[in-house]
Short mmCIF file of C-alpha atoms and ligand atoms in Angstrom, two decimals:
data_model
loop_
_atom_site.label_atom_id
_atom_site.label_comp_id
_atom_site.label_asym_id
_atom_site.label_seq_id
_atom_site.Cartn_x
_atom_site.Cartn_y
_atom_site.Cartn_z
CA UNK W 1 0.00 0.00 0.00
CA UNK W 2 1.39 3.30 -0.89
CA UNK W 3 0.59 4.73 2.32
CA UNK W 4 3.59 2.60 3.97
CA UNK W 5 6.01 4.14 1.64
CA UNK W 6 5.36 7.16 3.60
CA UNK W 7 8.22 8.65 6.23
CA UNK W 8 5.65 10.61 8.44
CA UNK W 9 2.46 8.56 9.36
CA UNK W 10 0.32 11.48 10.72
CA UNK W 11 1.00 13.06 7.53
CA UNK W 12 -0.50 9.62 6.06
CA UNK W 13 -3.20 9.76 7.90
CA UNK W 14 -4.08 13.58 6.98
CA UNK W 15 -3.67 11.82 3.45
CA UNK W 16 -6.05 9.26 3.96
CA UNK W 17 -9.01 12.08 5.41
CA UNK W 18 -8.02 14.40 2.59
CA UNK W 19 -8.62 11.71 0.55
CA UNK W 20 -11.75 9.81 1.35
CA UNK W 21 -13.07 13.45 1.56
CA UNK W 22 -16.49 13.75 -0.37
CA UNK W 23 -17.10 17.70 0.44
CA UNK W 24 -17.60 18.31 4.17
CA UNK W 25 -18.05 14.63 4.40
CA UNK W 26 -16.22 11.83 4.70
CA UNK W 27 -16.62 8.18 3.56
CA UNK W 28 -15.36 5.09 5.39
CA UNK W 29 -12.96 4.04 2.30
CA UNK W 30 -13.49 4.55 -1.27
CA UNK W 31 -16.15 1.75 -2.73
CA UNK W 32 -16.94 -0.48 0.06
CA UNK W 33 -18.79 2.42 1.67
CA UNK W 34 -19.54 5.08 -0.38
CA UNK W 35 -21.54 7.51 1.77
CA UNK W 36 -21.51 9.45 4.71
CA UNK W 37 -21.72 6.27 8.00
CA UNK W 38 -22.79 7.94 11.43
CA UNK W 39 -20.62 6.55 13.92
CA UNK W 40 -17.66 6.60 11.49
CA UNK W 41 -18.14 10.58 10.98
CA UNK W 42 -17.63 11.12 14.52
CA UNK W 43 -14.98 9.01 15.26
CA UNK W 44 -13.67 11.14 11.68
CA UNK W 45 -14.50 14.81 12.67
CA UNK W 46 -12.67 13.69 16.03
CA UNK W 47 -9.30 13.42 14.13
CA UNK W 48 -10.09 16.20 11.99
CA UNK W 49 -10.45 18.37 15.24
CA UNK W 50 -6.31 17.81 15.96
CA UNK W 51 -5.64 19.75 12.79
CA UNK W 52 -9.04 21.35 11.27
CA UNK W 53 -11.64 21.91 13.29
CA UNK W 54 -13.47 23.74 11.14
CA UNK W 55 -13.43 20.60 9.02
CA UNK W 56 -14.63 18.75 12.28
CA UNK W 57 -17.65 20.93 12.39
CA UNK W 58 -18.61 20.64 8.85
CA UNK W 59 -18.12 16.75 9.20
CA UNK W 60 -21.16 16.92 12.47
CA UNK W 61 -23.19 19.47 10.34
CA UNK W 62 -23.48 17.17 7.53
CA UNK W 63 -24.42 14.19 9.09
CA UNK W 64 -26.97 15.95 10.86
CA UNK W 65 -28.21 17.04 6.96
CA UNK W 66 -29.76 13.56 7.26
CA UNK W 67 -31.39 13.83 10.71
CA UNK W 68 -34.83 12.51 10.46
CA UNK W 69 -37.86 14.86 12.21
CA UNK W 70 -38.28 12.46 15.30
CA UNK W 71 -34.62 13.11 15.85
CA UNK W 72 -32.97 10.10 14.93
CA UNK W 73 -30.06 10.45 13.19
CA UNK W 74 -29.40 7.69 10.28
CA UNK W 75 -26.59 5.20 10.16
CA UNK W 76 -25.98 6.45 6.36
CA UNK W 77 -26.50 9.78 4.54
CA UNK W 78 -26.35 9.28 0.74
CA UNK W 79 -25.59 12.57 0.05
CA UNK W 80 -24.57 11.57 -3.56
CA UNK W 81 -25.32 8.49 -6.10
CA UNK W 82 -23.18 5.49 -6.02
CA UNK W 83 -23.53 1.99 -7.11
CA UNK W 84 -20.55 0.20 -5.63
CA UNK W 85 -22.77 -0.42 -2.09
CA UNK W 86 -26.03 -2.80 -1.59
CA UNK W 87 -28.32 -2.07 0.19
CA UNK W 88 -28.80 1.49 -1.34
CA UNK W 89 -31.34 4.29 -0.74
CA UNK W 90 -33.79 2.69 -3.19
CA UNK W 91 -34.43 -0.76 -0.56
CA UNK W 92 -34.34 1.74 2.22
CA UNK W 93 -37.27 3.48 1.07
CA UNK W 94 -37.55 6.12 3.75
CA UNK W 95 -38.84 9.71 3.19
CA UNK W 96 -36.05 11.84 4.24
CA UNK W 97 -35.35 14.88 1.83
CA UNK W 98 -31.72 13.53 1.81
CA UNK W 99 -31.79 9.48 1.19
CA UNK W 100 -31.03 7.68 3.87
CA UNK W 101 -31.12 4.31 5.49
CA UNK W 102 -34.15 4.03 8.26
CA UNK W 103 -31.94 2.70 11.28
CA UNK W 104 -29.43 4.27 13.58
CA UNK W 105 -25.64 3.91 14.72
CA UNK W 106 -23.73 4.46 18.15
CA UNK W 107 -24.32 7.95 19.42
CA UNK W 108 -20.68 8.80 19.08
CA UNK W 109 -21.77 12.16 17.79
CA UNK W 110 -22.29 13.76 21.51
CA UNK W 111 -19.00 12.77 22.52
CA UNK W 112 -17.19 14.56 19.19
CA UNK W 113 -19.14 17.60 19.48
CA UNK W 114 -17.65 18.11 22.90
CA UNK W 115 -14.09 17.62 22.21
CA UNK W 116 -14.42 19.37 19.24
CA UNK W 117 -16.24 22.29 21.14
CA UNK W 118 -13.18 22.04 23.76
CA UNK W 119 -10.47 22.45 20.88
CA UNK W 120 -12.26 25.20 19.23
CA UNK W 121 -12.48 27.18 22.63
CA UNK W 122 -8.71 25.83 23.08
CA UNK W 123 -7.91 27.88 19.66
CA UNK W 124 -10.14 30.63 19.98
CA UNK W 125 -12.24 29.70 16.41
CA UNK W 126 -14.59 31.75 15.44
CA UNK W 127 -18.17 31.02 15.40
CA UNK W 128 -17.39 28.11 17.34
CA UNK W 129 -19.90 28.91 19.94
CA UNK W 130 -22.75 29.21 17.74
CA UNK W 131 -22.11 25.93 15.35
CA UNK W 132 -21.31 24.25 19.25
CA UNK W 133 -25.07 25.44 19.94
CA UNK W 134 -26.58 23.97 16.75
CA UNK W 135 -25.15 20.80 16.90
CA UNK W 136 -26.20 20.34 20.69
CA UNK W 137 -29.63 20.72 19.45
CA UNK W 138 -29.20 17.88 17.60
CA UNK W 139 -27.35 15.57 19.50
CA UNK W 140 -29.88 16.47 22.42
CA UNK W 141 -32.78 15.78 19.60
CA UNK W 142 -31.30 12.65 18.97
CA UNK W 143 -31.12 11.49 22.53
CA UNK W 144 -34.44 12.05 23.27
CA UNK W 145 -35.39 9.56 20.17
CA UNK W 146 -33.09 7.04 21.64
CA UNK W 147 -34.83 6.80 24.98
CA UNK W 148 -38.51 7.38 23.95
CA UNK W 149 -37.91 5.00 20.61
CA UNK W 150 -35.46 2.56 21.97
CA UNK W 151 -36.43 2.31 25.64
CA UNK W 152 -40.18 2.69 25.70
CA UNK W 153 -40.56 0.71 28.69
CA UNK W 154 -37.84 2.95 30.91
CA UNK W 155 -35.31 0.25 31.97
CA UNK W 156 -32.31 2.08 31.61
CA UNK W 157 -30.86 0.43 28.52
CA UNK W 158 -31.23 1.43 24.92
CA UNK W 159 -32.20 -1.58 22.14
CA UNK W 160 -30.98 -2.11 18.85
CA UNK W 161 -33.39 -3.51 16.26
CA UNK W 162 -30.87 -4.45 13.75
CA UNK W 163 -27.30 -5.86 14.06
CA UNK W 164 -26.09 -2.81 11.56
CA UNK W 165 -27.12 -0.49 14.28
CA UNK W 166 -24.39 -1.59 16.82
CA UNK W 167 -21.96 -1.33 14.18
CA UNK W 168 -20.23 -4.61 14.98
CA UNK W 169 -23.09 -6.32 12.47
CA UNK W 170 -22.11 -10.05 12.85
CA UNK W 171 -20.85 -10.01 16.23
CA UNK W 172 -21.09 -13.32 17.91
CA UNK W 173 -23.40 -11.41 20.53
CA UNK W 174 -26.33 -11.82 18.16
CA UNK W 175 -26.00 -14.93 16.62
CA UNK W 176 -28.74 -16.45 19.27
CA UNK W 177 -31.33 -13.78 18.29
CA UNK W 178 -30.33 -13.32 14.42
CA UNK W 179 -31.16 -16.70 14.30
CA UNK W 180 -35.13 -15.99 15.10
CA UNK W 181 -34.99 -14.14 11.99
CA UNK W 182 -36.27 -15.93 8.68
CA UNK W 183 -33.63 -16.00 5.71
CA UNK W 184 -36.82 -15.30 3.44
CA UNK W 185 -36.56 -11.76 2.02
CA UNK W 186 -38.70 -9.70 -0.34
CA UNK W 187 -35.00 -7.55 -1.74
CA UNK W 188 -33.22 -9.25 -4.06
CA UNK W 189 -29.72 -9.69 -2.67
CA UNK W 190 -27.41 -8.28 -4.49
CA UNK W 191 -23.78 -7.95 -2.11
CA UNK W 192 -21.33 -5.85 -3.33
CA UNK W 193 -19.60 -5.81 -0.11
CA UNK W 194 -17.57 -8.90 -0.88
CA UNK W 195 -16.79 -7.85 -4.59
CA UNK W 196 -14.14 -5.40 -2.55
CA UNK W 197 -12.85 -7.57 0.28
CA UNK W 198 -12.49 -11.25 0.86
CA UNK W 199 -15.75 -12.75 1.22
CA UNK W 200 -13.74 -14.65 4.30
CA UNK W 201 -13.78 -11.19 6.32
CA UNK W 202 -16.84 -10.46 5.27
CA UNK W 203 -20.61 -11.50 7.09
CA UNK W 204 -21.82 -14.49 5.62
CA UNK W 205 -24.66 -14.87 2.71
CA UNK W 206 -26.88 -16.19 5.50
CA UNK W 207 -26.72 -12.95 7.92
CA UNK W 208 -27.27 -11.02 4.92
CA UNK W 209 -30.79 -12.56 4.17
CA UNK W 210 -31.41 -11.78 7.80
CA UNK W 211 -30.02 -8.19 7.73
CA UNK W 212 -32.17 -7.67 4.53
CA UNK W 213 -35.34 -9.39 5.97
CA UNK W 214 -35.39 -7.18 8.88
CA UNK W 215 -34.74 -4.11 6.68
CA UNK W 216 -37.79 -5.29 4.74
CA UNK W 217 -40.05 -5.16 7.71
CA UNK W 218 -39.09 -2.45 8.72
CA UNK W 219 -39.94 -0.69 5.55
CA UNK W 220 -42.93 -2.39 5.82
CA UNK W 221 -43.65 -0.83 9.08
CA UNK W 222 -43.26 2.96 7.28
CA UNK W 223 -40.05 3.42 9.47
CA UNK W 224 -42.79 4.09 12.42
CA UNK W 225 -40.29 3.08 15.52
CA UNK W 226 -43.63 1.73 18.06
CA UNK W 227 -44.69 -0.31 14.96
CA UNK W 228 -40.89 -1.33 14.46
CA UNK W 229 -40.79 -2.12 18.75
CA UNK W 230 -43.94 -4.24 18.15
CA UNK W 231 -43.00 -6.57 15.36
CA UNK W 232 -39.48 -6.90 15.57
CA UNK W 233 -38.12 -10.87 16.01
CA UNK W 234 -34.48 -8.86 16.92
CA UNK W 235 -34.54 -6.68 19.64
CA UNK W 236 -31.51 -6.28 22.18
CA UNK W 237 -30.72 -3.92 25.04
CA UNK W 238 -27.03 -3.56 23.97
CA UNK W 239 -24.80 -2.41 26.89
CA UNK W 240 -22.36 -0.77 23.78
CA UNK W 241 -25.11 1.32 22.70
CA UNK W 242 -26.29 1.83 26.16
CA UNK W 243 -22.63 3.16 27.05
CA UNK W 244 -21.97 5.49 24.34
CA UNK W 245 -25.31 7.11 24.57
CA UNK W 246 -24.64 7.41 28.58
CA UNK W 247 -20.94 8.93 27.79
CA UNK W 248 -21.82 10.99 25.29
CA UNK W 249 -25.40 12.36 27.50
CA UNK W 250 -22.61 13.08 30.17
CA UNK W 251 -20.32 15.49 27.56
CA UNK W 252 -23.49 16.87 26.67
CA UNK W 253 -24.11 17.73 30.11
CA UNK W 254 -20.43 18.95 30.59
CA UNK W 255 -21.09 21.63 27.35
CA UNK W 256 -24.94 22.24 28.80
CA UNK W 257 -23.17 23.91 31.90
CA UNK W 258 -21.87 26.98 29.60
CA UNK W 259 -24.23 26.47 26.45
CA UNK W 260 -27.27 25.19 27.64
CA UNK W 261 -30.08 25.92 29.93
CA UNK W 262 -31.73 25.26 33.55
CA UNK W 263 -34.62 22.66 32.11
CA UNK W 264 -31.41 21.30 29.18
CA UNK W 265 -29.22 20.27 32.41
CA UNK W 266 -31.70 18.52 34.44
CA UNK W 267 -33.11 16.66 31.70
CA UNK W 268 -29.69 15.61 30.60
CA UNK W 269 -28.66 14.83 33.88
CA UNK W 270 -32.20 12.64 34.25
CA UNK W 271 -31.36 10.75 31.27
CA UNK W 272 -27.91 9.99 32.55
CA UNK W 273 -29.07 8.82 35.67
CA UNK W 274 -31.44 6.22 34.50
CA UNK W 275 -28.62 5.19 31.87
CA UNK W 276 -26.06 4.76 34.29
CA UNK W 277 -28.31 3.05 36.81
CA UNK W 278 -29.35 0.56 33.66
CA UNK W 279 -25.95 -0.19 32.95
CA UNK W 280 -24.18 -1.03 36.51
CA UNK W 281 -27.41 -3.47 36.87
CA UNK W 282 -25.53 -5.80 33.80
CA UNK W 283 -22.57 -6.10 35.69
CA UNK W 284 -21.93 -10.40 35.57
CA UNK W 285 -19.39 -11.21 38.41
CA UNK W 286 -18.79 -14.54 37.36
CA UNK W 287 -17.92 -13.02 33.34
CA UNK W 288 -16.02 -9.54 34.54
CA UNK W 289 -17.72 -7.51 32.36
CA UNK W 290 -20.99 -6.52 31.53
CA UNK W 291 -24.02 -8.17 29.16
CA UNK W 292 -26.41 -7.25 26.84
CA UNK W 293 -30.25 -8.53 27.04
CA UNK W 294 -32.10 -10.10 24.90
CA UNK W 295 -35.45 -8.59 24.93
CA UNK W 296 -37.46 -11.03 22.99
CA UNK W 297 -36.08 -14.37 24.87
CA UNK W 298 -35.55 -12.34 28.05
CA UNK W 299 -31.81 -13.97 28.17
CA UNK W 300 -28.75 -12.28 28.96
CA UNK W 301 -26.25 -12.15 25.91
CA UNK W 302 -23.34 -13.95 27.21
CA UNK W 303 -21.43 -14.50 24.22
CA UNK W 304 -18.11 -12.74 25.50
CA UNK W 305 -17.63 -9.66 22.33
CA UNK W 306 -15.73 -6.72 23.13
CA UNK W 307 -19.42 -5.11 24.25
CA UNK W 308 -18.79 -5.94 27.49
CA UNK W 309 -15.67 -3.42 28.23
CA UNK W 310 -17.57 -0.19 26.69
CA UNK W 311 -19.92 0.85 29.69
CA UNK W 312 -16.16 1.70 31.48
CA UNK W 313 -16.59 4.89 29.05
CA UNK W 314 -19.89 5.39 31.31
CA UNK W 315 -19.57 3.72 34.97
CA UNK W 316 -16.92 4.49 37.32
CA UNK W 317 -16.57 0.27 38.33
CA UNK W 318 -15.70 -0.36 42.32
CA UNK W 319 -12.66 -1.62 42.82
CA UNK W 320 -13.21 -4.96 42.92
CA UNK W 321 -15.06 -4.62 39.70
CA UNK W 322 -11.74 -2.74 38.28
CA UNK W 323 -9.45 -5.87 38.86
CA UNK W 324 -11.65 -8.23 37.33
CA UNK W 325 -12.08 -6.07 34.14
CA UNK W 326 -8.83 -5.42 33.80
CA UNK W 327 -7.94 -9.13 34.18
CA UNK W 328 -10.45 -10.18 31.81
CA UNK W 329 -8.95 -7.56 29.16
CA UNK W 330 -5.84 -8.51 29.92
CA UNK W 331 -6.67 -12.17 29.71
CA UNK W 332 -8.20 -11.31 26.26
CA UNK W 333 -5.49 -10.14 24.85
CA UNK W 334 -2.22 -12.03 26.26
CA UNK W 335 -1.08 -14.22 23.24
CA UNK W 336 -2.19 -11.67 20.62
CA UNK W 337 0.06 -9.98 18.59
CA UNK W 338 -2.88 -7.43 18.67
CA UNK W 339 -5.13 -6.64 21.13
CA UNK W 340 -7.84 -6.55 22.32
CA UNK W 341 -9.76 -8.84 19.45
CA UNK W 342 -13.64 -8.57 19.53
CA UNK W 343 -14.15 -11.61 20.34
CA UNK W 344 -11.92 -13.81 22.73
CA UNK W 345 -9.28 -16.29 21.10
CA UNK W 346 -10.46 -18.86 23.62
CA UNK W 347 -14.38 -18.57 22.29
CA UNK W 348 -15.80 -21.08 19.94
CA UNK W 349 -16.80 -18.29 17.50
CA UNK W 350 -14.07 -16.78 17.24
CA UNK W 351 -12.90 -16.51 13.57
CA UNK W 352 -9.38 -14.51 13.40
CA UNK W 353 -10.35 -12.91 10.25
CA UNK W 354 -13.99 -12.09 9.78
CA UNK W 355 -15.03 -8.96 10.53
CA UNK W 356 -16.63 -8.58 14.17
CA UNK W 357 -15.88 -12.08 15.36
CA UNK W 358 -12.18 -11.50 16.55
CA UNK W 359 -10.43 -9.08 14.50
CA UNK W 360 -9.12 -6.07 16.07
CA UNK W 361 -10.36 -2.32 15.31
CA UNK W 362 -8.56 0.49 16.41
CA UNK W 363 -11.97 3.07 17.43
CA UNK W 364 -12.88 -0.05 19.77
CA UNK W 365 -9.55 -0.08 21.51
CA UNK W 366 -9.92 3.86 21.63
CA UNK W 367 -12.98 3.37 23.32
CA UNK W 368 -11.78 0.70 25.51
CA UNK W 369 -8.64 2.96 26.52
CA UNK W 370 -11.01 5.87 27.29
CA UNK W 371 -12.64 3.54 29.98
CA UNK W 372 -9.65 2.22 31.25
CA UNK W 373 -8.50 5.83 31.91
CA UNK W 374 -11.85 7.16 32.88
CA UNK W 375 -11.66 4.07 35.71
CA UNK W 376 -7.82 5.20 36.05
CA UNK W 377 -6.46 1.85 35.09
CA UNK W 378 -3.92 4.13 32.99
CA UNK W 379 -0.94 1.19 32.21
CA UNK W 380 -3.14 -0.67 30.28
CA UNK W 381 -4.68 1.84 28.59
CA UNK W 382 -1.47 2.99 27.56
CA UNK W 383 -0.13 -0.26 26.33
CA UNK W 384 -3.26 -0.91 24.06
CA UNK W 385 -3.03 2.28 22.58
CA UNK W 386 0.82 1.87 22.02
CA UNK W 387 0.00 -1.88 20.51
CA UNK W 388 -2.72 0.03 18.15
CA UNK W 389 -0.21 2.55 16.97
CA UNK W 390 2.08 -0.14 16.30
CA UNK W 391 -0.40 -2.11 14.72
CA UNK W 392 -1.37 0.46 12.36
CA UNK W 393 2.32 1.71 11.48
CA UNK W 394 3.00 -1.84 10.48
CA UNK W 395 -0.31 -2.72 8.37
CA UNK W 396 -1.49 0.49 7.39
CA UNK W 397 -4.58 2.04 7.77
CA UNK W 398 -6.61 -1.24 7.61
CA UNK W 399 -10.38 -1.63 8.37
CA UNK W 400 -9.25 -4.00 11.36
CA UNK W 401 -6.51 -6.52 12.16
CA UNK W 402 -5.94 -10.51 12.44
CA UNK W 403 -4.82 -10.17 16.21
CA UNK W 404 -3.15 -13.86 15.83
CA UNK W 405 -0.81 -12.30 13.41
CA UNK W 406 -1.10 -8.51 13.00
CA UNK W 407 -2.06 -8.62 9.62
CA UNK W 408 -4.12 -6.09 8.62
CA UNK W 409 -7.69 -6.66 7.05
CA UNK W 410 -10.88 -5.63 4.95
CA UNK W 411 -10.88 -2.48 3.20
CA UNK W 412 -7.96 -0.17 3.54
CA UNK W 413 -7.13 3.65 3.67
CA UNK W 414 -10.07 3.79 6.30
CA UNK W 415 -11.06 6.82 7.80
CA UNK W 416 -11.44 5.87 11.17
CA UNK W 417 -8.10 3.88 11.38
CA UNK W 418 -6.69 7.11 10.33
CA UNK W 419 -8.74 9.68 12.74
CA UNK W 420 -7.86 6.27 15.59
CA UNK W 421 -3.94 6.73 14.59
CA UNK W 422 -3.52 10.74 14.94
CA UNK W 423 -5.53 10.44 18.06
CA UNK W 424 -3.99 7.64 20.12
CA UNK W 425 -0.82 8.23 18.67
CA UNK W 426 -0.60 11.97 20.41
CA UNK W 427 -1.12 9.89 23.58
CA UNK W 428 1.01 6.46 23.58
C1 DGY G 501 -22.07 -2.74 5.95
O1 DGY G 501 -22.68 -2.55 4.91
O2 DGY G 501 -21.23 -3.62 6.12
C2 DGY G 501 -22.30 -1.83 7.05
O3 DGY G 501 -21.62 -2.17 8.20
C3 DGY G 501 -23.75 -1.64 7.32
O4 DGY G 501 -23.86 -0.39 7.80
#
């Protein structure tokens, strides 16, 4: 890969942004993902905000171009035609002025707009205040959807409705549910996906009928969300989703203090509350770390997936509760030459290669660091960010990474490897 050839990584990296640039937005990687992907753009506009953070805004302000009137923000924005992704706008079918898709991503967004905010107050930019102010309303938009669409019945945790909404889509943590789903669907499948990577890292055929049969009733459903909550054969209180949205209602709270008002703070601090209470009560002991719940069977998820580490973003553990998740992460990833994979080397579904069953990603481990160091377990957090760096200066900007062997996987020149690589380098 050309990028390697490259003296100066960071510069790579700004190479790699530059390049997958689309106008104020940014795509994954040229082909394989075409469009503007939600979590992706924040992870993005969070690199963007160590050299450009007027770039950084514009990334937030066009995502939210594809915000929907109930406030959810969409997992893709097709700002512009392209035929080199399935499924596209036209099996969506949702009524957005922009085309989008009709399901969600991790809240990530909250959490950008405050470091960006911080940086641009850092640097004195101008206007910074006011774009800070618009995009709040958003992100605070947004959150409201997330509790009154995705946790109807108040329990503290957020659901997901389809595996493409966690963003790890064929994580081991939903094979029990996924299965539920019929392979019957009324799209024709037509996968482009594995016409750009090896169909070996790739989701299989079958959890693409089920992907595309919940996407069909869904549109069936007219994208209502209660009618959604009502039929759905896949619904899971996801304790990743549950902890980004509880971080990220915490930074909004943290920029509501200057920017916000009286009625903003308590109802963000509300919504934190119940968030934070959800998540300690998945807290397993006997695993060290926490589990999602399946809403439909009423069974915890215990298929260990890196989901269990994100609520340290959001909960500050005891510290019995810090030893054991530290062990366990630890545990994870002795033996690598990458860590920490997605799902354990010791687990029966782990596959090395394939996408969200074991490979490594480099905005997990940043996420997973952040916890660490929120819960002041600073060593390790430091030693999987310096492993990430490492991982990234010898592969390149990879999608993710065969943490048996360091090799690095799926598409290349990604965006987030690259935002991932200026960030935790600056701090390993
Ligand atoms: C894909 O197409 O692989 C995406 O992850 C879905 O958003």
């Amino acid at each position: 890969m050309d990028h390697l050839n490259t003296p100066n990584m960071e510069e790579a990296a700004r190479a790699i942004l530059a390049r997958n640039d689309r106008g104020g937005y940014t795509v994954p990687t040229d082909r394989l993902y075409p469009f503007q992907w939600n979590w992706d753009s924040a992870f993005v506009a969070m690199g963007f905000a160590l050299f450009d953070v007027d770039r950084a805004y514009r990334e937030l302000e066009r995502l939210i171009e594809g915000q929907w009137a109930d406030g959810m923000i969409p997992h893709i924005v097709f700002h512009a035609p392209s035929d080199t992704y399935f499924p596209g706008p036209e099996v969506w079918g949702t009524r957005h002025a922009v085309p989008t898709s009709g399901i969600t991503q991790p809240p990530v967004f909250g959490m950008a707009l405050r470091q960006i905010h911080e940086t641009a107050t850092t640097f004195g930019t101008p206007d910074a205040e006011e774009r800070t102010r618009a995009l709040f309303q958003a992100a605070l938009r947004s959150h409201r959807w997330w509790l009154r669409a995705r946790d109807p019945d108040g329990i503290g945790l957020v659901s997901i409705l389809h595996p493409w909404e966690s963003g790890s889509d064929n994580s081991p943590a939903w094979d029990d549910a996924l299965a539920r789903v019929p392979v019957t669907t009324k799209t024709v499948i037509r996968r482009k996906d594995t016409g750009h990577v090896d169909p070996s890292m790739r989701p299989r055929d079958e959890d693409y009928q089920r992907f595309i049969h919940l996407v069909d009733l869904y549109r069936e459903c007219g994208w209502d969300p209660q009618r959604q909550w009502a039929t759905t054969p896949f619904k899971i209180a996801d304790v990743q989703m549950t902890a980004i949205l509880a971080r990220a209602t915490a930074d909004l709270l943290h920029l509501a203090e200057r920017l916000g008002s009286e009625e903003e703070r308590s109802e963000l601090a509300d919504m934190h509350q119940v968030l934070v209470r959800g998540l300690s009560r998945r807290w397993r002991p006997d695993l060290s770390r926490f589990v999602s719940l399946d809403l439909v069977s009423g069974q915890d998820v215990e298929a260990p997936t890196q989901a269990g580490f994100i609520p340290l973003i959001a909960v500050m553990l005891d510290g019995h509760q810090r030893g054991a998740a530290t062990a366990e992460i630890e545990r994870w990833t002795d033996g690598m030459v990458v860590g920490v994979p997605t799902t354990p080397s010791w687990s029966a579904a782990f596959e090395p290669k394939r996408y969200w069953r074991g490979p490594v990603w480099a905005v997990i481990n940043w996420l997973i660091c952040d916890g660490l160091r929120l819960n002041g377990t600073e060593d390790l957090a430091r030693r999987i960010e310096q492993m990430t760096v490492q991982a990234i200066e010898r592969a390149g900007f990879c999608e993710y990474f065969d943490p048996t062997t360091g090799e690095g996987l799926g598409g290349d020149t990604f965006s987030w490897t690259a935002a991932a690589y200026l960030v935790l380098k600056r701090r390993s």
